[in-house]
Amino acid sequence: MKEIKLRMFFDAHCHLRTERILSNMIPFIAVYASKVIVMPNTRPRAILTGDDVIWYRNEIQKALRGNKMPFEPLMTIEIRDNTTPQTVEEAKKAGVVAGKAYPLGVTTNSDEGLRDFFSGEITDTFQAMEDIGMLLLIHGELDGEKILVTEREKNFIPVLVKLSERFPKLKIVFEHVSTKFGVYMVEQLGENVAATITVHHLCLTLNDVIGYGIKPHNACMPIPKTFEDRDALIEAATSGNPKFFLGSDSAPHFRNKKECFVGACGIFSAPVVPALLAEIFEKEGRFNRLEAFTSANAAKFYGQPLSEEKITLVKKDWVVIEEIDGIVPFMARQKLYWEQVL
Ligand code: DOR
Ligand code: ZN
């Protein structure tokens, strides 16, 4: 049987959530990733300060009890209009590696997101982040009057350009890039700018969300777009370019929160991340670049050591289960061709 071994992944964008979802879903990430960048958009308690981080890290450690593989949660805080230089300095002392900025109202739990990326106050905060070596992670979409949901990423690009030029030593991650134009801009900008790519954006177009009936379990932000965009993402992910790395954006929501009047955006991809990546890289004939995408590029950008532990995948058909403890995983009921040996 065909078999591949890979270093455990550095998953640079994960929503671990809290309580029941945290404890029941974290095993699906801990089997493949040894380091994850933990998103801070939890509710009701958002992760905004060093104290929040200490609490949340503790919750994560409790959920990990019994886990046998190495698993290091790398923590982040939300950057809001009122986040001060002092807040980020204190957060750094609590071990925070990055601040995450959500522009107001563009996705799940961004109700208190940033209104202005260039106010005097917030630029002082970005300056402090640059000075102390804290990364800035950005949900790169901007809403506006007469801006379609498919155009929000493009609408955000001028902000990215300005930020990267104004803070040339601030490491910026353009999260879940979803367009050909976004990929191109990340390639053009300085070495301080990189991007995560999700597995679902390598698989989906808008057709898979609304083209053949409405598929709430494929709904996410940024919304999947055109075939050309998807091809550009596949090319970037499989290129070996160190500016692009895996951030699964695995984002579980209970089924009833997605199948309802206003469904939540977010795809629980963790159970299928390694299998789908093996399939995509095999199809492109680029297995040799898979580990750069899943481990090495992110570790380098974040200044973290490479994982020594390995996972094994075998070429074997399996069908993705329809529901796991109230959550429908990505590719539910579909056949995949690679499977992780557990
Ligand atoms: O689809 C998404 N879901 N995109 C995000 O940016 C947030 C995430 C979530 O938290 O569910
Ligand atoms: Zn996310």
Tab-separated table of C-alpha atoms and ligand atoms in Angstrom:
chain	number	residue	atom	x	y	z
A	1	MET	CA	0.000	0.000	0.000
A	2	LYS	CA	1.194	3.511	-0.775
A	3	GLU	CA	2.262	5.283	2.406
A	4	ILE	CA	3.686	8.710	3.281
A	5	LYS	CA	5.188	10.030	6.479
A	6	LEU	CA	5.068	13.741	7.292
A	7	ARG	CA	6.183	15.880	10.181
A	8	MET	CA	3.272	16.800	12.419
A	9	PHE	CA	1.666	19.939	11.010
A	10	PHE	CA	1.970	23.547	12.081
A	11	ASP	CA	-1.659	24.574	11.634
A	12	ALA	CA	-1.458	28.348	11.581
A	13	HIS	CA	-5.181	29.106	11.992
A	14	CYS	CA	-7.573	27.079	14.170
A	15	HIS	CA	-10.764	27.801	16.060
A	16	LEU	CA	-10.651	25.556	19.123
A	17	ARG	CA	-13.728	27.168	20.763
A	18	THR	CA	-14.629	26.453	24.416
A	19	GLU	CA	-16.502	23.936	26.567
A	20	ARG	CA	-18.111	20.969	24.789
A	21	ILE	CA	-16.839	21.812	21.312
A	22	LEU	CA	-13.317	22.382	22.648
A	23	SER	CA	-13.129	19.092	24.513
A	24	ASN	CA	-14.826	16.959	21.851
A	25	MET	CA	-13.195	18.419	18.744
A	26	ILE	CA	-9.621	19.108	19.832
A	27	PRO	CA	-8.613	15.432	19.372
A	28	PHE	CA	-9.253	15.794	15.631
A	29	ILE	CA	-6.576	18.492	15.407
A	30	ALA	CA	-4.189	16.994	17.956
A	31	VAL	CA	-3.740	13.862	15.821
A	32	TYR	CA	-2.168	15.793	12.967
A	33	ALA	CA	-0.845	19.095	14.381
A	34	SER	CA	1.810	19.596	17.027
A	35	LYS	CA	1.535	23.383	16.934
A	36	VAL	CA	-1.546	25.451	16.234
A	37	ILE	CA	-2.223	29.164	16.152
A	38	VAL	CA	-5.349	29.499	18.277
A	39	MET	CA	-7.909	32.063	17.144
A	40	PRO	CA	-9.213	34.416	19.842
A	41	ASN	CA	-12.826	34.997	18.671
A	42	THR	CA	-14.414	32.918	21.422
A	43	ARG	CA	-17.730	33.902	23.040
A	44	PRO	CA	-19.012	34.885	25.531
A	45	ARG	CA	-15.445	35.482	26.747
A	46	ALA	CA	-13.309	36.848	23.916
A	47	ILE	CA	-9.540	36.617	24.222
A	48	LEU	CA	-8.376	40.208	24.550
A	49	THR	CA	-5.671	40.335	27.222
A	50	GLY	CA	-2.892	38.358	28.863
A	51	ASP	CA	-5.333	37.287	31.592
A	52	ASP	CA	-7.801	35.957	29.013
A	53	VAL	CA	-4.957	34.026	27.394
A	54	ILE	CA	-3.905	32.437	30.676
A	55	TRP	CA	-7.505	31.348	31.274
A	56	TYR	CA	-7.981	30.043	27.705
A	57	ARG	CA	-4.678	28.179	27.586
A	58	ASN	CA	-5.657	26.468	30.792
A	59	GLU	CA	-9.030	25.436	29.297
A	60	ILE	CA	-7.199	24.020	26.288
A	61	GLN	CA	-4.777	22.079	28.490
A	62	LYS	CA	-7.706	20.608	30.414
A	63	ALA	CA	-9.339	19.527	27.147
A	64	LEU	CA	-6.082	17.884	26.095
A	65	ARG	CA	-5.884	15.569	29.106
A	66	GLY	CA	-4.933	12.111	27.924
A	67	ASN	CA	-3.560	13.359	24.616
A	68	LYS	CA	-0.406	11.418	23.806
A	69	MET	CA	1.082	13.422	20.962
A	70	PRO	CA	2.891	16.731	21.392
A	71	PHE	CA	0.461	19.653	21.071
A	72	GLU	CA	1.389	23.253	21.647
A	73	PRO	CA	-1.319	25.920	21.418
A	74	LEU	CA	0.258	29.212	20.320
A	75	MET	CA	-2.011	31.913	21.619
A	76	THR	CA	-3.405	35.110	20.086
A	77	ILE	CA	-5.499	38.048	21.247
A	78	GLU	CA	-8.117	40.031	19.344
A	79	ILE	CA	-6.954	43.482	18.290
A	80	ARG	CA	-9.850	45.912	18.717
A	81	ASP	CA	-10.106	49.694	18.502
A	82	ASN	CA	-9.336	49.919	22.217
A	83	THR	CA	-6.326	47.531	22.272
A	84	THR	CA	-3.415	49.585	23.624
A	85	PRO	CA	0.374	49.176	23.386
A	86	GLN	CA	0.282	48.225	27.066
A	87	THR	CA	-2.270	45.460	26.359
A	88	VAL	CA	-0.050	43.859	23.729
A	89	GLU	CA	3.056	44.178	25.910
A	90	GLU	CA	1.276	42.423	28.777
A	91	ALA	CA	-0.094	39.796	26.417
A	92	LYS	CA	3.418	39.147	25.140
A	93	LYS	CA	4.487	38.408	28.715
A	94	ALA	CA	1.659	35.837	28.905
A	95	GLY	CA	3.173	34.099	25.867
A	96	VAL	CA	1.002	35.550	23.110
A	97	VAL	CA	2.623	35.224	19.669
A	98	ALA	CA	0.177	37.247	17.579
A	99	GLY	CA	-2.716	39.692	17.558
A	100	LYS	CA	-5.675	39.030	15.280
A	101	ALA	CA	-7.538	41.885	13.662
A	102	TYR	CA	-11.041	41.330	12.325
A	103	PRO	CA	-12.482	44.241	10.389
A	104	LEU	CA	-15.897	45.033	11.829
A	105	GLY	CA	-18.728	42.709	10.839
A	106	VAL	CA	-17.101	40.543	8.170
A	107	THR	CA	-17.340	37.140	9.836
A	108	THR	CA	-18.335	35.032	12.842
A	109	ASN	CA	-17.835	36.976	16.081
A	110	SER	CA	-16.417	40.100	14.475
A	111	ASP	CA	-19.142	42.278	15.976
A	112	GLU	CA	-16.510	44.247	17.864
A	113	GLY	CA	-13.916	44.212	15.117
A	114	LEU	CA	-11.650	47.062	14.061
A	115	ARG	CA	-13.339	50.128	12.584
A	116	ASP	CA	-10.190	51.906	11.472
A	117	PHE	CA	-6.767	50.378	10.734
A	118	PHE	CA	-5.052	53.771	10.728
A	119	SER	CA	-6.327	55.679	13.749
A	120	GLY	CA	-3.584	57.238	15.875
A	121	GLU	CA	-4.338	54.842	18.717
A	122	ILE	CA	-4.271	51.645	16.717
A	123	THR	CA	-1.136	52.571	14.793
A	124	ASP	CA	0.597	53.008	18.159
A	125	THR	CA	-0.515	49.476	18.981
A	126	PHE	CA	0.785	48.103	15.657
A	127	GLN	CA	4.037	49.964	16.330
A	128	ALA	CA	4.308	48.278	19.724
A	129	MET	CA	3.666	44.889	18.093
A	130	GLU	CA	6.404	45.547	15.555
A	131	ASP	CA	8.793	46.584	18.359
A	132	ILE	CA	8.188	43.499	20.515
A	133	GLY	CA	8.036	41.003	17.640
A	134	MET	CA	4.356	40.109	17.861
A	135	LEU	CA	2.772	39.084	14.561
A	136	LEU	CA	-0.338	40.761	13.160
A	137	LEU	CA	-2.879	38.323	11.727
A	138	ILE	CA	-5.575	39.847	9.587
A	139	HIS	CA	-8.930	38.630	8.394
A	140	GLY	CA	-8.413	40.360	5.063
A	141	GLU	CA	-11.898	41.401	4.064
A	142	LEU	CA	-13.539	44.784	4.151
A	143	ASP	CA	-17.263	45.380	3.863
A	144	GLY	CA	-18.668	48.612	2.483
A	145	GLU	CA	-21.581	50.131	0.668
A	146	LYS	CA	-22.265	48.286	-2.599
A	147	ILE	CA	-19.444	45.823	-1.902
A	148	LEU	CA	-20.539	42.271	-2.704
A	149	VAL	CA	-19.431	39.517	-0.366
A	150	THR	CA	-17.239	38.167	-3.189
A	151	GLU	CA	-15.436	41.521	-3.469
A	152	ARG	CA	-14.571	42.026	0.187
A	153	GLU	CA	-11.080	40.571	-0.047
A	154	LYS	CA	-10.183	42.781	-3.009
A	155	ASN	CA	-11.626	45.747	-1.145
A	156	PHE	CA	-9.246	45.068	1.749
A	157	ILE	CA	-6.004	44.878	-0.268
A	158	PRO	CA	-5.177	48.638	-0.123
A	159	VAL	CA	-5.212	48.366	3.684
A	160	LEU	CA	-2.794	45.438	3.532
A	161	VAL	CA	-0.449	47.317	1.216
A	162	LYS	CA	-0.442	50.415	3.392
A	163	LEU	CA	0.113	48.459	6.608
A	164	SER	CA	2.979	46.427	5.167
A	165	GLU	CA	4.722	49.572	3.941
A	166	ARG	CA	4.151	51.571	7.078
A	167	PHE	CA	5.389	48.739	9.345
A	168	PRO	CA	8.067	46.949	7.297
A	169	LYS	CA	9.267	44.867	10.240
A	170	LEU	CA	5.819	43.918	11.486
A	171	LYS	CA	5.166	40.352	10.373
A	172	ILE	CA	1.704	40.253	8.828
A	173	VAL	CA	-0.261	37.125	7.972
A	174	PHE	CA	-3.037	37.653	5.459
A	175	GLU	CA	-5.339	34.926	6.726
A	176	HIS	CA	-7.173	32.462	4.462
A	177	VAL	CA	-6.329	34.197	1.182
A	178	SER	CA	-9.135	33.313	-1.227
A	179	THR	CA	-8.450	35.084	-4.516
A	180	LYS	CA	-5.910	35.074	-7.329
A	181	PHE	CA	-5.415	38.790	-6.732
A	182	GLY	CA	-4.760	38.231	-3.029
A	183	VAL	CA	-2.141	35.590	-3.843
A	184	TYR	CA	-0.490	37.943	-6.319
A	185	MET	CA	-0.347	40.792	-3.807
A	186	VAL	CA	1.160	38.594	-1.089
A	187	GLU	CA	3.826	37.514	-3.594
A	188	GLN	CA	4.569	41.152	-4.478
A	189	LEU	CA	4.708	42.600	-0.983
A	190	GLY	CA	7.777	42.484	1.252
A	191	GLU	CA	9.125	39.550	3.225
A	192	ASN	CA	7.112	40.703	6.216
A	193	VAL	CA	3.888	39.553	4.517
A	194	ALA	CA	2.760	35.915	4.283
A	195	ALA	CA	-0.608	34.182	3.927
A	196	THR	CA	-2.420	31.149	5.226
A	197	ILE	CA	-4.467	28.975	2.900
A	198	THR	CA	-7.270	26.699	4.066
A	199	VAL	CA	-7.929	23.223	2.748
A	200	HIS	CA	-11.530	24.090	1.956
A	201	HIS	CA	-10.516	27.025	-0.253
A	202	LEU	CA	-8.346	24.572	-2.211
A	203	CYS	CA	-11.455	22.427	-2.798
A	204	LEU	CA	-14.457	24.742	-3.174
A	205	THR	CA	-15.836	27.372	-5.497
A	206	LEU	CA	-18.983	29.438	-5.030
A	207	ASN	CA	-20.802	26.695	-6.961
A	208	ASP	CA	-20.218	24.327	-4.031
A	209	VAL	CA	-21.905	26.791	-1.665
A	210	ILE	CA	-24.934	27.977	-3.671
A	211	GLY	CA	-24.636	26.503	-7.175
A	212	TYR	CA	-26.446	23.207	-6.652
A	213	GLY	CA	-28.793	23.893	-3.764
A	214	ILE	CA	-27.656	25.780	-0.696
A	215	LYS	CA	-24.975	23.889	1.182
A	216	PRO	CA	-24.645	25.463	4.622
A	217	HIS	CA	-21.764	23.215	5.607
A	218	ASN	CA	-19.647	24.723	2.825
A	219	ALA	CA	-20.434	28.278	3.927
A	220	CYS	CA	-17.450	30.157	5.271
A	221	MET	CA	-15.780	33.542	5.220
A	222	PRO	CA	-14.139	34.474	2.979
A	223	ILE	CA	-16.703	32.902	0.657
A	224	PRO	CA	-15.168	30.460	-1.881
A	225	LYS	CA	-14.951	32.157	-5.255
A	226	THR	CA	-14.100	31.331	-8.893
A	227	PHE	CA	-12.294	28.395	-10.502
A	228	GLU	CA	-9.488	30.774	-11.422
A	229	ASP	CA	-9.158	31.842	-7.798
A	230	ARG	CA	-9.134	28.241	-6.596
A	231	ASP	CA	-6.480	27.282	-9.153
A	232	ALA	CA	-4.288	30.193	-8.020
A	233	LEU	CA	-4.587	29.004	-4.422
A	234	ILE	CA	-3.627	25.450	-5.397
A	235	GLU	CA	-0.654	26.799	-7.320
A	236	ALA	CA	0.462	28.942	-4.347
A	237	ALA	CA	0.016	26.150	-1.785
A	238	THR	CA	1.910	23.591	-3.850
A	239	SER	CA	4.596	26.020	-5.070
A	240	GLY	CA	6.909	25.677	-2.071
A	241	ASN	CA	6.945	29.513	-1.785
A	242	PRO	CA	7.677	30.130	1.933
A	243	LYS	CA	5.092	32.953	2.013
A	244	PHE	CA	2.221	30.430	1.865
A	245	PHE	CA	1.356	27.941	4.568
A	246	LEU	CA	-1.498	25.911	6.000
A	247	GLY	CA	-4.018	27.588	8.250
A	248	SER	CA	-6.962	25.185	8.200
A	249	ASP	CA	-9.421	27.687	9.712
A	250	SER	CA	-11.157	24.601	11.070
A	251	ALA	CA	-14.202	26.297	12.610
A	252	PRO	CA	-16.806	23.992	14.165
A	253	HIS	CA	-20.393	25.134	14.678
A	254	PHE	CA	-23.262	22.971	15.874
A	255	ARG	CA	-25.430	21.722	13.013
A	256	ASN	CA	-28.477	23.724	14.151
A	257	LYS	CA	-26.409	26.931	14.038
A	258	LYS	CA	-25.605	26.316	10.374
A	259	GLU	CA	-28.923	24.865	9.189
A	260	CYS	CA	-31.178	27.755	10.205
A	261	PHE	CA	-32.518	31.212	9.316
A	262	VAL	CA	-29.131	32.970	9.437
A	263	GLY	CA	-26.558	30.222	9.340
A	264	ALA	CA	-23.096	30.609	10.878
A	265	CYS	CA	-20.064	30.703	8.616
A	266	GLY	CA	-17.286	28.246	9.362
A	267	ILE	CA	-16.212	24.784	8.198
A	268	PHE	CA	-15.100	22.011	10.545
A	269	SER	CA	-12.313	20.637	8.395
A	270	ALA	CA	-10.018	19.102	11.030
A	271	PRO	CA	-11.119	15.467	10.464
A	272	VAL	CA	-10.161	15.661	6.767
A	273	VAL	CA	-7.222	18.087	6.629
A	274	PRO	CA	-4.343	15.601	6.137
A	275	ALA	CA	-6.319	13.373	3.752
A	276	LEU	CA	-7.407	16.202	1.472
A	277	LEU	CA	-3.957	17.769	1.371
A	278	ALA	CA	-2.391	14.449	0.371
A	279	GLU	CA	-4.979	14.120	-2.398
A	280	ILE	CA	-4.441	17.649	-3.701
A	281	PHE	CA	-0.632	17.517	-3.647
A	282	GLU	CA	-0.647	14.056	-5.262
A	283	LYS	CA	-2.909	15.295	-8.046
A	284	GLU	CA	-0.515	18.181	-8.692
A	285	GLY	CA	2.480	15.816	-8.653
A	286	ARG	CA	3.955	17.877	-5.807
A	287	PHE	CA	4.190	15.547	-2.841
A	288	ASN	CA	7.739	16.820	-2.349
A	289	ARG	CA	6.361	20.245	-1.369
A	290	LEU	CA	3.658	19.069	1.005
A	291	GLU	CA	5.773	19.313	4.150
A	292	ALA	CA	6.850	22.866	3.316
A	293	PHE	CA	3.181	23.834	3.209
A	294	THR	CA	2.059	21.870	6.282
A	295	SER	CA	5.023	22.439	8.615
A	296	ALA	CA	8.174	24.202	7.523
A	297	ASN	CA	6.944	27.498	6.044
A	298	ALA	CA	4.776	28.458	9.016
A	299	ALA	CA	7.396	27.388	11.561
A	300	LYS	CA	9.935	29.598	9.822
A	301	PHE	CA	7.656	32.628	9.601
A	302	TYR	CA	6.686	32.285	13.254
A	303	GLY	CA	10.279	31.567	14.339
A	304	GLN	CA	9.314	28.210	15.840
A	305	PRO	CA	11.257	24.934	15.778
A	306	LEU	CA	10.160	22.186	13.397
A	307	SER	CA	8.237	19.282	14.838
A	308	GLU	CA	10.204	16.043	15.057
A	309	GLU	CA	7.148	13.795	15.448
A	310	LYS	CA	5.698	12.200	12.327
A	311	ILE	CA	2.257	11.151	11.154
A	312	THR	CA	1.559	8.424	8.611
A	313	LEU	CA	-0.972	8.499	5.793
A	314	VAL	CA	-1.923	5.538	3.616
A	315	LYS	CA	-3.692	5.453	0.274
A	316	LYS	CA	-7.033	3.929	1.233
A	317	ASP	CA	-10.648	4.832	0.448
A	318	TRP	CA	-12.907	5.887	3.289
A	319	VAL	CA	-16.165	7.779	3.643
A	320	VAL	CA	-16.390	10.829	5.907
A	321	ILE	CA	-18.915	10.423	8.718
A	322	GLU	CA	-22.047	12.620	8.538
A	323	GLU	CA	-21.932	14.097	12.030
A	324	ILE	CA	-19.625	14.129	15.045
A	325	ASP	CA	-21.280	15.087	18.329
A	326	GLY	CA	-23.667	17.526	16.665
A	327	ILE	CA	-21.174	18.904	14.147
A	328	VAL	CA	-21.090	18.109	10.444
A	329	PRO	CA	-17.495	17.826	9.240
A	330	PHE	CA	-16.236	19.076	5.890
A	331	MET	CA	-16.805	16.519	3.087
A	332	ALA	CA	-19.416	14.639	5.150
A	333	ARG	CA	-20.662	11.503	3.289
A	334	GLN	CA	-17.964	11.884	0.642
A	335	LYS	CA	-15.243	9.473	-0.348
A	336	LEU	CA	-11.625	10.401	0.306
A	337	TYR	CA	-8.567	8.555	-0.920
A	338	TRP	CA	-5.941	8.997	1.781
A	339	GLU	CA	-6.314	8.144	5.437
A	340	GLN	CA	-4.225	8.928	8.500
A	341	VAL	CA	-3.064	5.864	10.419
A	342	LEU	CA	-3.998	6.392	14.067
B	1	DOR	O1	-15.838	30.912	8.093
B	1	DOR	C1	-15.302	31.416	9.063
B	1	DOR	N1	-15.547	30.992	10.309
B	1	DOR	N2	-14.467	32.433	8.880
B	1	DOR	C2	-13.958	33.124	9.908
B	1	DOR	O2	-13.234	34.037	9.670
B	1	DOR	C3	-14.352	32.804	11.305
B	1	DOR	C4	-14.794	31.430	11.416
B	1	DOR	C5	-15.492	31.116	12.714
B	1	DOR	O3	-15.069	31.573	13.769
B	1	DOR	O4	-16.447	30.348	12.669
B	2	ZN	ZN	-10.805	31.798	11.199
